[in-house]
mmCIF file of C-alpha atoms in Angstrom:
data_model
loop_
_atom_site.group_PDB
_atom_site.id
_atom_site.type_symbol
_atom_site.label_atom_id
_atom_site.label_comp_id
_atom_site.label_asym_id
_atom_site.label_seq_id
_atom_site.Cartn_x
_atom_site.Cartn_y
_atom_site.Cartn_z
ATOM 1 C CA MET A 1 37.200 72.603 87.371
ATOM 2 C CA THR A 2 38.212 68.965 87.630
ATOM 3 C CA SER A 3 35.861 66.047 87.792
ATOM 4 C CA GLN A 4 35.672 65.780 91.487
ATOM 5 C CA GLU A 5 35.200 69.360 91.968
ATOM 6 C CA LEU A 6 32.298 69.333 89.158
ATOM 7 C CA GLU A 7 30.910 66.198 90.713
ATOM 8 C CA TYR A 8 30.644 68.318 94.403
ATOM 9 C CA LYS A 9 29.173 71.213 92.634
ATOM 10 C CA VAL A 10 26.632 69.148 91.288
ATOM 11 C CA LEU A 11 25.896 67.530 94.120
ATOM 12 C CA GLU A 12 25.609 70.525 96.305
ATOM 13 C CA ILE A 13 22.739 72.236 93.209
ATOM 14 C CA ILE A 14 20.692 68.949 93.921
ATOM 15 C CA GLU A 15 20.910 69.322 97.671
ATOM 16 C CA ALA A 16 20.104 72.783 97.348
ATOM 17 C CA ILE A 17 17.264 72.280 94.964
ATOM 18 C CA GLU A 18 15.619 69.544 97.490
ATOM 19 C CA ARG A 19 15.856 72.407 99.983
ATOM 20 C CA GLY A 20 13.550 74.657 97.997
ATOM 21 C CA GLN A 21 16.304 77.215 97.155
ATOM 22 C CA THR A 22 16.758 78.839 93.615
ATOM 23 C CA ILE A 23 19.726 77.754 91.905
ATOM 24 C CA GLU A 24 19.888 78.832 88.357
ATOM 25 C CA ASP A 25 21.892 81.901 87.900
ATOM 26 C CA PHE A 26 24.242 82.897 84.921
ATOM 27 C CA THR A 27 26.265 79.716 85.000
ATOM 28 C CA VAL A 28 23.975 77.023 86.047
ATOM 29 C CA GLU A 29 21.291 75.939 83.527
ATOM 30 C CA LEU A 30 18.935 73.203 84.728
ATOM 31 C CA LYS A 31 16.894 70.808 82.271
ATOM 32 C CA SER A 32 14.340 68.342 82.772
ATOM 33 C CA GLU A 33 14.399 67.128 79.311
ATOM 34 C CA TYR A 34 17.273 66.935 77.062
ATOM 35 C CA PRO A 35 16.286 69.037 73.848
ATOM 36 C CA ASP A 36 16.861 68.035 70.273
ATOM 37 C CA ASN A 37 20.404 68.595 69.172
ATOM 38 C CA TYR A 38 20.024 71.659 67.363
ATOM 39 C CA LYS A 39 18.620 73.570 69.978
ATOM 40 C CA LEU A 40 20.656 72.249 72.493
ATOM 41 C CA ALA A 41 23.614 73.487 70.187
ATOM 42 C CA ARG A 42 22.059 76.995 69.914
ATOM 43 C CA ARG A 43 21.173 77.199 73.253
ATOM 44 C CA LEU A 44 24.588 76.218 74.920
ATOM 45 C CA ALA A 45 26.791 78.484 72.441
ATOM 46 C CA GLY A 46 24.203 81.361 73.384
ATOM 47 C CA HIS A 47 24.766 80.278 76.912
ATOM 48 C CA ALA A 48 28.605 79.893 76.587
ATOM 49 C CA ASN A 49 28.823 83.348 74.688
ATOM 50 C CA ALA A 50 26.772 85.305 77.593
ATOM 51 C CA VAL A 51 28.937 84.255 79.956
ATOM 52 C CA GLY A 52 32.274 85.441 78.536
ATOM 53 C CA GLY A 53 34.879 82.866 79.167
ATOM 54 C CA GLU A 54 33.165 81.783 82.807
ATOM 55 C CA GLU A 55 32.700 78.116 83.446
ATOM 56 C CA ILE A 56 28.802 76.981 82.651
ATOM 57 C CA ILE A 57 26.771 73.895 84.138
ATOM 58 C CA TRP A 58 24.012 71.936 82.733
ATOM 59 C CA ILE A 59 22.179 69.574 84.518
ATOM 60 C CA PHE A 60 19.680 67.429 82.722
ATOM 61 C CA GLY A 61 16.931 65.510 84.209
ATOM 62 C CA VAL A 62 16.658 68.099 87.025
ATOM 63 C CA ASN A 63 13.802 70.714 87.277
ATOM 64 C CA GLN A 64 14.111 73.662 89.564
ATOM 65 C CA ASP A 65 10.281 73.008 90.848
#
């Protein structure tokens, strides 16, 4: 995914959230706050392993609610 494609995808996600749609799935993770580095590393590694090679997107500063 190019940086432009990523930017477009993130903007789509944010717009969908504003419309009240549920966004998080197996490739998208929203975090309202940045966790400490240890927790972030473990969660990110677990997420990457769980999707088996698919691209994942983590967006910080955004809450599903």
